CSV table of C-alpha atoms in Angstrom, one decimal:
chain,number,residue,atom,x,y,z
A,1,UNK,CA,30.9,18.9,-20.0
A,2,UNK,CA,30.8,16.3,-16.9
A,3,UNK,CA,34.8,15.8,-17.4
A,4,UNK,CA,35.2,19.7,-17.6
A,5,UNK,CA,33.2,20.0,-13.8
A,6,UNK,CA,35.3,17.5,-12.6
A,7,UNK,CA,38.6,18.5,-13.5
A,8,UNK,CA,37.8,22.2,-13.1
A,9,UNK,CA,35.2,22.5,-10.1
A,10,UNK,CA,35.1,19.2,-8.5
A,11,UNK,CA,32.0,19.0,-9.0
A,12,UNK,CA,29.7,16.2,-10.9
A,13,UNK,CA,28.1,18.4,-13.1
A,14,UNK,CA,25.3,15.0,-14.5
A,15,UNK,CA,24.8,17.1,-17.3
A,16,UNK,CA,24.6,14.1,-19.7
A,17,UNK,CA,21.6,12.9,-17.3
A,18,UNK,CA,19.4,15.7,-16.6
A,19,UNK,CA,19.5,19.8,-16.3
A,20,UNK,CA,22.3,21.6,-14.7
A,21,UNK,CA,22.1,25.1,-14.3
A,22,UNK,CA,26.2,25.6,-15.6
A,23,UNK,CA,26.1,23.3,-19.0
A,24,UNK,CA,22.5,24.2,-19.5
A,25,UNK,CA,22.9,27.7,-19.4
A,26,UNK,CA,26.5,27.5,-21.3
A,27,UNK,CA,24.9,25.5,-23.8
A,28,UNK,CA,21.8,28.2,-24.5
A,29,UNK,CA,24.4,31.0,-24.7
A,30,UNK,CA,26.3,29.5,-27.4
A,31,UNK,CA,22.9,28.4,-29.5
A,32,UNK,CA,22.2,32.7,-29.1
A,33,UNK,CA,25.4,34.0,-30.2
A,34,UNK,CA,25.2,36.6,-32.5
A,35,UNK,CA,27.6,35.6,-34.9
A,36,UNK,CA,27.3,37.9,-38.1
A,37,UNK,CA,27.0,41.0,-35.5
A,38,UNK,CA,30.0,43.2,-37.5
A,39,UNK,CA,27.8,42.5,-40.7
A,40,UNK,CA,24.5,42.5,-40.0
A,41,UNK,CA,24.2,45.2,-37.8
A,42,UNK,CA,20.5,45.1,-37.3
A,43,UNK,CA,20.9,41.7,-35.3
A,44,UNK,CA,21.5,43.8,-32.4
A,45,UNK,CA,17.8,44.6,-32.2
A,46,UNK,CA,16.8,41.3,-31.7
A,47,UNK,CA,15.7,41.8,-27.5
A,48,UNK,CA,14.8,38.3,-27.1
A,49,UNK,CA,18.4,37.0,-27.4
A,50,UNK,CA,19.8,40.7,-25.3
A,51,UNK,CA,17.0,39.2,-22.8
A,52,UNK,CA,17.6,35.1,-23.0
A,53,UNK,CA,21.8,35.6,-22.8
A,54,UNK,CA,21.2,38.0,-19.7
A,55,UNK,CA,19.2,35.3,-17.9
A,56,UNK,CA,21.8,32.8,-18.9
A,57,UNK,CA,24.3,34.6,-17.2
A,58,UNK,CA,22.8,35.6,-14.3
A,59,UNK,CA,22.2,32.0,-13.5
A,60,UNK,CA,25.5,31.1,-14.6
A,61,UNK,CA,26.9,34.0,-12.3
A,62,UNK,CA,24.8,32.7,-9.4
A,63,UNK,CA,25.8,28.8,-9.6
A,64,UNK,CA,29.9,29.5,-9.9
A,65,UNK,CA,29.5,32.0,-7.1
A,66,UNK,CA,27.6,29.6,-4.5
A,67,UNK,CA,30.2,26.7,-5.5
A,68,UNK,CA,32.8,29.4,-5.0
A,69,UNK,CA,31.7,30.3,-1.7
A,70,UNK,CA,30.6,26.3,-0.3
A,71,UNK,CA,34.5,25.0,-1.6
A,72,UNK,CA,35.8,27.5,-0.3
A,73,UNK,CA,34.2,27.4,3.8
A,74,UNK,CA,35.0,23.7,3.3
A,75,UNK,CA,39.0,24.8,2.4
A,76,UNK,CA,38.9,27.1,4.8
A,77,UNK,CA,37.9,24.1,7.0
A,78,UNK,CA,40.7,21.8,6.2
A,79,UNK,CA,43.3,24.4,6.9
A,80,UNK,CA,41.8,25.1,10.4
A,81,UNK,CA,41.7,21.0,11.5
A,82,UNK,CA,45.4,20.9,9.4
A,83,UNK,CA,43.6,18.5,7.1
A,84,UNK,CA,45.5,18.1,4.1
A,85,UNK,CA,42.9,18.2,0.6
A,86,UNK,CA,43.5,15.4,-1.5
A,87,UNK,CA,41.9,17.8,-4.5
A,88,UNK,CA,43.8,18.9,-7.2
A,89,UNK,CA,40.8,20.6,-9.0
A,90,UNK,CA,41.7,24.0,-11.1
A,91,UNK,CA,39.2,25.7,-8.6
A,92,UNK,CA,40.8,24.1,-5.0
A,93,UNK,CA,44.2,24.9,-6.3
A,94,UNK,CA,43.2,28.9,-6.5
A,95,UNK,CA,41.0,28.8,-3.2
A,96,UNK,CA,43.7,27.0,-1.1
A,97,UNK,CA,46.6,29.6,-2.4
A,98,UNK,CA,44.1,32.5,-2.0
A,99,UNK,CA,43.5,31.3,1.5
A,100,UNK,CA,47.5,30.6,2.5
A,101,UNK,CA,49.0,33.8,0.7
A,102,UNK,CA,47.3,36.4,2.5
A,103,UNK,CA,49.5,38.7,4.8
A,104,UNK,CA,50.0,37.2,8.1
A,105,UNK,CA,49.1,33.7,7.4
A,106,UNK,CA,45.1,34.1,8.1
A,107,UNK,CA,42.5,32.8,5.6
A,108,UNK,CA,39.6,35.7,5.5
A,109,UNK,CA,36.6,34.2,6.5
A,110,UNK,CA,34.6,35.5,2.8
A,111,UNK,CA,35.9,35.5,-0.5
A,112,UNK,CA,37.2,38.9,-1.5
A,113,UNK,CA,34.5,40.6,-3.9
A,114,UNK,CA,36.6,41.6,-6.7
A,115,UNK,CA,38.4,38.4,-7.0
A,116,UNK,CA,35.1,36.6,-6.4
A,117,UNK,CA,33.9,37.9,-9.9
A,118,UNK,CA,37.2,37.4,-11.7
A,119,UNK,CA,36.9,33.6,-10.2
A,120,UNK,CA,33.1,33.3,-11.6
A,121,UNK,CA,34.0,35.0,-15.4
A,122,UNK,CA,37.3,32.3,-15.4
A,123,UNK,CA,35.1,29.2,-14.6
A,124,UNK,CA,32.9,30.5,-17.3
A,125,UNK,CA,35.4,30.7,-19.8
A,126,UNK,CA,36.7,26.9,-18.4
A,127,UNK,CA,33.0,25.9,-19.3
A,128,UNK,CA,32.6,27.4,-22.7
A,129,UNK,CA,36.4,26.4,-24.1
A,130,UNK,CA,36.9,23.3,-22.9
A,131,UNK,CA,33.1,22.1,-24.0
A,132,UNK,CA,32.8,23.8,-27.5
A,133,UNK,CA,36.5,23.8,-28.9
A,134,UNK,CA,37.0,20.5,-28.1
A,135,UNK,CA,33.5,19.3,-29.3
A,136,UNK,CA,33.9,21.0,-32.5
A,137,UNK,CA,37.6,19.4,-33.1
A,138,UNK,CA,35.6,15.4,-32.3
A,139,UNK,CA,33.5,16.4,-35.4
A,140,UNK,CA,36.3,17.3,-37.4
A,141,UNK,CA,38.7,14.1,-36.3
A,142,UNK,CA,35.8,12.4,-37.1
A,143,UNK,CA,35.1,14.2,-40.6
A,144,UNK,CA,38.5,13.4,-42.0
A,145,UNK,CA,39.4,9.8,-40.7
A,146,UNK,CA,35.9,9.0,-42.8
A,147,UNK,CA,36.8,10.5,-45.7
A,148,UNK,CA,40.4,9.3,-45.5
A,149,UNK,CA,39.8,5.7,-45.2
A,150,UNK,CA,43.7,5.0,-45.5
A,151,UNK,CA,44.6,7.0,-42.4
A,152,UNK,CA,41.6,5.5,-39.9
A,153,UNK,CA,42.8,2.0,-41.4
A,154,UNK,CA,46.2,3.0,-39.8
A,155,UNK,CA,44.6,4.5,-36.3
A,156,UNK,CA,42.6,1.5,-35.9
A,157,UNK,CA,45.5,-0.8,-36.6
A,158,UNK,CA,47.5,1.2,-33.4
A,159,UNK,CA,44.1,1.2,-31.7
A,160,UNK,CA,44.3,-3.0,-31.6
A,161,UNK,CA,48.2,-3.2,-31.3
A,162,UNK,CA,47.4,-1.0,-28.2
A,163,UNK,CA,44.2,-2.1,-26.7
A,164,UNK,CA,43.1,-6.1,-26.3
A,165,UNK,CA,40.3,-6.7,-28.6
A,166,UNK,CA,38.8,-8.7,-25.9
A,167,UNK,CA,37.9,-6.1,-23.4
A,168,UNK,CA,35.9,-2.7,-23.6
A,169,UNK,CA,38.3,0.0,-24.5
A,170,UNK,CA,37.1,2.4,-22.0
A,171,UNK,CA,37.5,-0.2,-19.0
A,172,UNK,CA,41.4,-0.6,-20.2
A,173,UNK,CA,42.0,3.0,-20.4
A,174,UNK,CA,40.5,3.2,-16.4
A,175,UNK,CA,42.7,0.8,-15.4
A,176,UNK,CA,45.8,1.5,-17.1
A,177,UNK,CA,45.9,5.3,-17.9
A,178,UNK,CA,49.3,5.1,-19.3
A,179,UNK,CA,48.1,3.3,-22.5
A,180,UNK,CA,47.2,6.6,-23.9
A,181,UNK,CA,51.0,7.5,-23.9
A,182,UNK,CA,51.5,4.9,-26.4
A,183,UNK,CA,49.8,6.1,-29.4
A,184,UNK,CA,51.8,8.6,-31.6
A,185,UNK,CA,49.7,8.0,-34.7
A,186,UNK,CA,46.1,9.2,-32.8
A,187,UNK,CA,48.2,12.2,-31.3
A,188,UNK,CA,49.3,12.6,-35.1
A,189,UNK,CA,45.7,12.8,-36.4
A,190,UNK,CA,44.7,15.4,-33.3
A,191,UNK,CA,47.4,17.2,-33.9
A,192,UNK,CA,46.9,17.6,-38.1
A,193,UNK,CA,43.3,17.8,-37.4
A,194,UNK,CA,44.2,21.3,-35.4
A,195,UNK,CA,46.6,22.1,-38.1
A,196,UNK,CA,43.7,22.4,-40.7
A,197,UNK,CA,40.4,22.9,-38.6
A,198,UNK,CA,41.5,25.0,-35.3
A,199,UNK,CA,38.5,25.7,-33.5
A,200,UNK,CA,39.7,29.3,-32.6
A,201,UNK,CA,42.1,31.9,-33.1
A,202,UNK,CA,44.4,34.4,-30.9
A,203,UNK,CA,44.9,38.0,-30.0
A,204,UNK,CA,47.7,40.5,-28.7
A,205,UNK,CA,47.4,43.6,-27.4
A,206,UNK,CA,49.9,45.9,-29.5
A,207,UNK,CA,53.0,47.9,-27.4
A,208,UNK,CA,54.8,50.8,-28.3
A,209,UNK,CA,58.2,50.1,-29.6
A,210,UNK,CA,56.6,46.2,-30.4
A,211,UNK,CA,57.0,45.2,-34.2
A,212,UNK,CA,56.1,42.5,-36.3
A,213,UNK,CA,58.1,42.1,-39.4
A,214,UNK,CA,55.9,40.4,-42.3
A,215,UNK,CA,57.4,38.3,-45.3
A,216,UNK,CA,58.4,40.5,-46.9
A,217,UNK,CA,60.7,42.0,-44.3
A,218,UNK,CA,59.0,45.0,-43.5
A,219,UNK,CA,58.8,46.1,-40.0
A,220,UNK,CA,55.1,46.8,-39.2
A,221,UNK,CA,54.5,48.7,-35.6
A,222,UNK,CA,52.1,47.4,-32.7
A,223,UNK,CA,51.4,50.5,-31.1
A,224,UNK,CA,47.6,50.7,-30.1
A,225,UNK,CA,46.7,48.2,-32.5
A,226,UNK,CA,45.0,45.2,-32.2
A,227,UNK,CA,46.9,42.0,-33.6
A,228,UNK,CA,45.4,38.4,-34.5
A,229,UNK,CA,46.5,35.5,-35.5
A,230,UNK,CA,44.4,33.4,-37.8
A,231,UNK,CA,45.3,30.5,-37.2
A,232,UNK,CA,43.6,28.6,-40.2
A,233,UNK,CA,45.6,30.8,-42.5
A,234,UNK,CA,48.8,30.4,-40.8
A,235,UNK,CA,48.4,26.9,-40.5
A,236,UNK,CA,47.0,26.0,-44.0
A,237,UNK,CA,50.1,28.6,-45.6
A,238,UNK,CA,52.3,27.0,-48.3
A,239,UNK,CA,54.9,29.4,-46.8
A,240,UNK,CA,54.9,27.0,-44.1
A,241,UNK,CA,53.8,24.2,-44.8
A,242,UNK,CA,54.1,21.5,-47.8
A,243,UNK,CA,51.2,20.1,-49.2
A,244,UNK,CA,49.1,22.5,-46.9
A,245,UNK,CA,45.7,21.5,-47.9
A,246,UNK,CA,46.3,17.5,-47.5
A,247,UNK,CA,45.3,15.5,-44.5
A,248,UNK,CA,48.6,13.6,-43.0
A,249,UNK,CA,49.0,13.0,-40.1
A,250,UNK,CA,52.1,11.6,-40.5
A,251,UNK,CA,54.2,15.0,-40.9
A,252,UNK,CA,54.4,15.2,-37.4
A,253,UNK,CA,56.3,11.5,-36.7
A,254,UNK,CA,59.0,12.2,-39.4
A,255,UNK,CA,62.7,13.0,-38.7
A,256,UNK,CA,63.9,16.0,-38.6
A,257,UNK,CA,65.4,17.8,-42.3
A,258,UNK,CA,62.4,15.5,-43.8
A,259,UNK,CA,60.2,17.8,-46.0
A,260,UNK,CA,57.0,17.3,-44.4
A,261,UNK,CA,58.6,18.1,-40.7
A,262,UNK,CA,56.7,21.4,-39.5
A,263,UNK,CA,58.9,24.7,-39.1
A,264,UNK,CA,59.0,25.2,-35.1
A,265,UNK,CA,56.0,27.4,-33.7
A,266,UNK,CA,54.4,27.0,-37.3
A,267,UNK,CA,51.6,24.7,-35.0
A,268,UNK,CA,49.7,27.0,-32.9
A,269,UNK,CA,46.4,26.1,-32.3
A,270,UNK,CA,46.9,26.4,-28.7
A,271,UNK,CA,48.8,29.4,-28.9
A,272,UNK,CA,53.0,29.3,-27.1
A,273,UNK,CA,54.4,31.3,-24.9
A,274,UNK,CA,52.7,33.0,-21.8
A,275,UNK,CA,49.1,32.4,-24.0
A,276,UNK,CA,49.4,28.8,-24.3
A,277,UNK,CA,46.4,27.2,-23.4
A,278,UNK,CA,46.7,25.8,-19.9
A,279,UNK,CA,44.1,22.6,-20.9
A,280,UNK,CA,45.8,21.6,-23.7
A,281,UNK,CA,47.7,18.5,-22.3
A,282,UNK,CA,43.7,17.4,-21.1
A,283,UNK,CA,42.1,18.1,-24.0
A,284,UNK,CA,44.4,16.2,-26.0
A,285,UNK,CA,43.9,13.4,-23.5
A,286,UNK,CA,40.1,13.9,-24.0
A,287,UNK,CA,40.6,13.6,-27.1
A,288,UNK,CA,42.8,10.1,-27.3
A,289,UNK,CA,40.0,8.8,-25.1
A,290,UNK,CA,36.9,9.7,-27.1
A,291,UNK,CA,38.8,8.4,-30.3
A,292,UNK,CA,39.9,5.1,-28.7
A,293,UNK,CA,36.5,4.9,-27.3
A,294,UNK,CA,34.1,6.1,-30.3
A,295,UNK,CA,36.3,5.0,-32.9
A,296,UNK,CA,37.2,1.2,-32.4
A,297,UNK,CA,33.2,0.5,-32.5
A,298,UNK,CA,31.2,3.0,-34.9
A,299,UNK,CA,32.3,4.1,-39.0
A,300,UNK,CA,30.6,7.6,-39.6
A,301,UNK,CA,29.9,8.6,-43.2
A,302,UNK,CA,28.9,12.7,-43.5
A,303,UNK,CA,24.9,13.6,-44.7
A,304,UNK,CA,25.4,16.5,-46.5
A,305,UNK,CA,24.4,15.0,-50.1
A,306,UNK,CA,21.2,14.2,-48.3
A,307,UNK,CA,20.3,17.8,-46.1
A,308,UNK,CA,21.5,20.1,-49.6
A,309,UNK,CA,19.2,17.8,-51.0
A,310,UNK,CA,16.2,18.6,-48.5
A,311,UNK,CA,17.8,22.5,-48.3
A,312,UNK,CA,18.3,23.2,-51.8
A,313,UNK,CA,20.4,26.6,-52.1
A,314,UNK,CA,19.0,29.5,-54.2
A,315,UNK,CA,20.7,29.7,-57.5
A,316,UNK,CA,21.9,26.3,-57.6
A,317,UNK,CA,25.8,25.5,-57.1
A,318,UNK,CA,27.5,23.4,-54.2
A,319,UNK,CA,28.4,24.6,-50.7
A,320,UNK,CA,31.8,24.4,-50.2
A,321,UNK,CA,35.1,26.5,-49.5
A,322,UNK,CA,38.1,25.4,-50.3
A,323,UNK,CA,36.6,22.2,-52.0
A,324,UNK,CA,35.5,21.2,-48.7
A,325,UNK,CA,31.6,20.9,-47.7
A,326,UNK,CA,32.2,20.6,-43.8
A,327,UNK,CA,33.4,24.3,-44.0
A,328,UNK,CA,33.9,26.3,-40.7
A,329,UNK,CA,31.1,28.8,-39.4
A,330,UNK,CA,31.2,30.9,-36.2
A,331,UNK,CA,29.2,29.4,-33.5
A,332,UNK,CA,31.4,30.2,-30.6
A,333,UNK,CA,34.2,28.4,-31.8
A,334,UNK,CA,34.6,27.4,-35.4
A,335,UNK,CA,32.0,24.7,-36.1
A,336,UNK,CA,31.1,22.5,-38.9
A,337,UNK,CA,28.4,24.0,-41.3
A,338,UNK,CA,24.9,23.0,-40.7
A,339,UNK,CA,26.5,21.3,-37.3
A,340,UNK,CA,27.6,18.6,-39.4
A,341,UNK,CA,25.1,16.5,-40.5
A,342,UNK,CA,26.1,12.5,-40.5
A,343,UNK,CA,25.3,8.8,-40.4
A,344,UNK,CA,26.7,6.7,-37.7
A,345,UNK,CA,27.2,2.6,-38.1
A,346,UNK,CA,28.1,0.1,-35.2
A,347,UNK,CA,30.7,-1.7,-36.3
A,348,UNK,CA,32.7,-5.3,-35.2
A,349,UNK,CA,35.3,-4.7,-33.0
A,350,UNK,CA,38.7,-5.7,-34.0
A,351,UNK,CA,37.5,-4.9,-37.5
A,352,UNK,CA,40.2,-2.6,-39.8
């Protein structure tokens, strides 16, 4: 959350240190989501949540909109002493081409209303992606390096070919950034981990005289519908993809015409084209940090033996889909079931 203010608003957002009105807030509204709305119709009546998720986002509202308007006096500021900003926050970049683009070269002295609000929903949806996607894909990384013992043998061994064993990993990745370029097996592992737990899927508004042919070659209109992607099905299809259900992370590092090489624009949990996600090269980054970090000192092992044991099921029989007990639910993005229960050990470093 603190890297997401940062990057986005240029602002220290300390919400690992105390209460912050933005992560706070964010972070309530995702705990009340209604997520079995289209199936249990009568959670709608629950006023509590109608009441709590108002308040959240009227506070929400309130705390992009001042930040808005106090960045954007001080922009308006630079341009008048011809101060160059040094910033090159998601937020500074739209206020300083909102305040050079208007006709005849003069910043208005307020933010326009209309774009005002569209600014405030946008930093909202910064917020909410870039904290619960990528928090739910750390679980999952996570999840299948521990049960894959092989493949986190084979990070860890680029981890120390990478990294000096003697110094902190996070004080090597401040000083030299460009480390993180050099490992294609962790990309490997973010990028299969996608592949088989995306934290989302996508949408398209359907056009008239807009098809979609299927597999079978049938040519299937667009007009006035709806279209989605779901990603887990698309990226888990034996159509495209060999072994589909396996964890390997080393289908992405073969050669092309090898059998395990992805078909182009089969990967998509980002989305391509004019929807690609505009984050995705830092939250892959974010990622390759809090791996390097988190990974070369602590061995996780899942607790779900233990909490079916202390939440035994009506009817008996084991939780799983797919064979797998870390199954996705809806809670904003996909998350692990039961928020993934797990034990965490501190382990020597250097260590395979």
């Amino acid at each position: 959350m603190d890297l997401i203010g940062k990057t986005i608003l240029n602002t220290s957002l300390h919400a690992q240190e105390g209460y912050n009105t933005l992560a706070d807030c964010m972070l309530s509204q995702i705990r009340w989501h209604q997520a079995n709305a289209q199936t249990n119709p009568f959670s709608y009546f629950n006023f509590v949540r109608w009441y709590i998720r108002w308040s959240n986002g009227r506070q929400m509202d309130k705390y992009c909109g001042d930040l808005l308007d106090r960045r954007y006096a001080e922009i308006r500021a630079e341009l008048a002493s011809e101060k160059e900003s040094r910033s090159k926050s998601v937020i500074d970049l739209i206020l300083q081409a909102y305040a050079t683009n208007k006709p005849g070269g003069q910043a208005p002295k307020v933010l326009d209303s209309a774009f005002r609000l569209f600014a405030v929903r946008q930093i909202r949806l910064f917020v909410f992606v870039g904290h619960d996607s990528t928090s739910s894909t750390i679980c999952y990384i996570i999840h299948l390096l521990s049960t894959n013992p092989s493949k986190l043998q084979l990070l860890r061994a680029e981890l120390n070919s990478v990294f000096a064993t003697s110094n902190s990993v996070a004080s090597q990745i401040l000083s030299q950034q460009h480390l993180l370029t050099h490992l294609p097996y962790t990309t490997a592992v973010i990028k299969e981990t996608l592949r088989l737990f995306p934290p989302a899927s996508a949408s398209r508004e359907g056009q008239p005289g807009l098809n979609i042919i299927n597999e079978a070659g049938q040519s299937c209109p667009t007009d006035h519908a709806f279209v989605l992607t779901i990603h887990t099905e698309l990226q888990r299809s034996t159509t495209y993809w060999p072994r589909a259900d396996e964890f390997i992370p080393e289908r992405f590092l073969v050669e092309p015409g090898h059998e395990l090489r992805p078909l182009e624009n089969a990967w998509r949990p980002f989305e391509k084209g004019p929807r690609n996600c505009i984050a995705e090269g830092l939250v892959v980054t974010e990622l390759k940090v809090v791996m390097a970090v988190v990974l070369s000192r602590f061995d996780f092992a899942d607790a779900y033996e233990e909490y079916d044991r202390a939440n035994k099921m009506k009817g008996g029989g084991k939780r799983a889909y797919r064979g797998e007990r870390a199954y996705q639910v809806e809670e904003g993005a996909a998350h692990p079931v039961n928020g993934y229960p797990c034990k965490v050990f501190l382990r020597e470093r250097g260590g395979s």
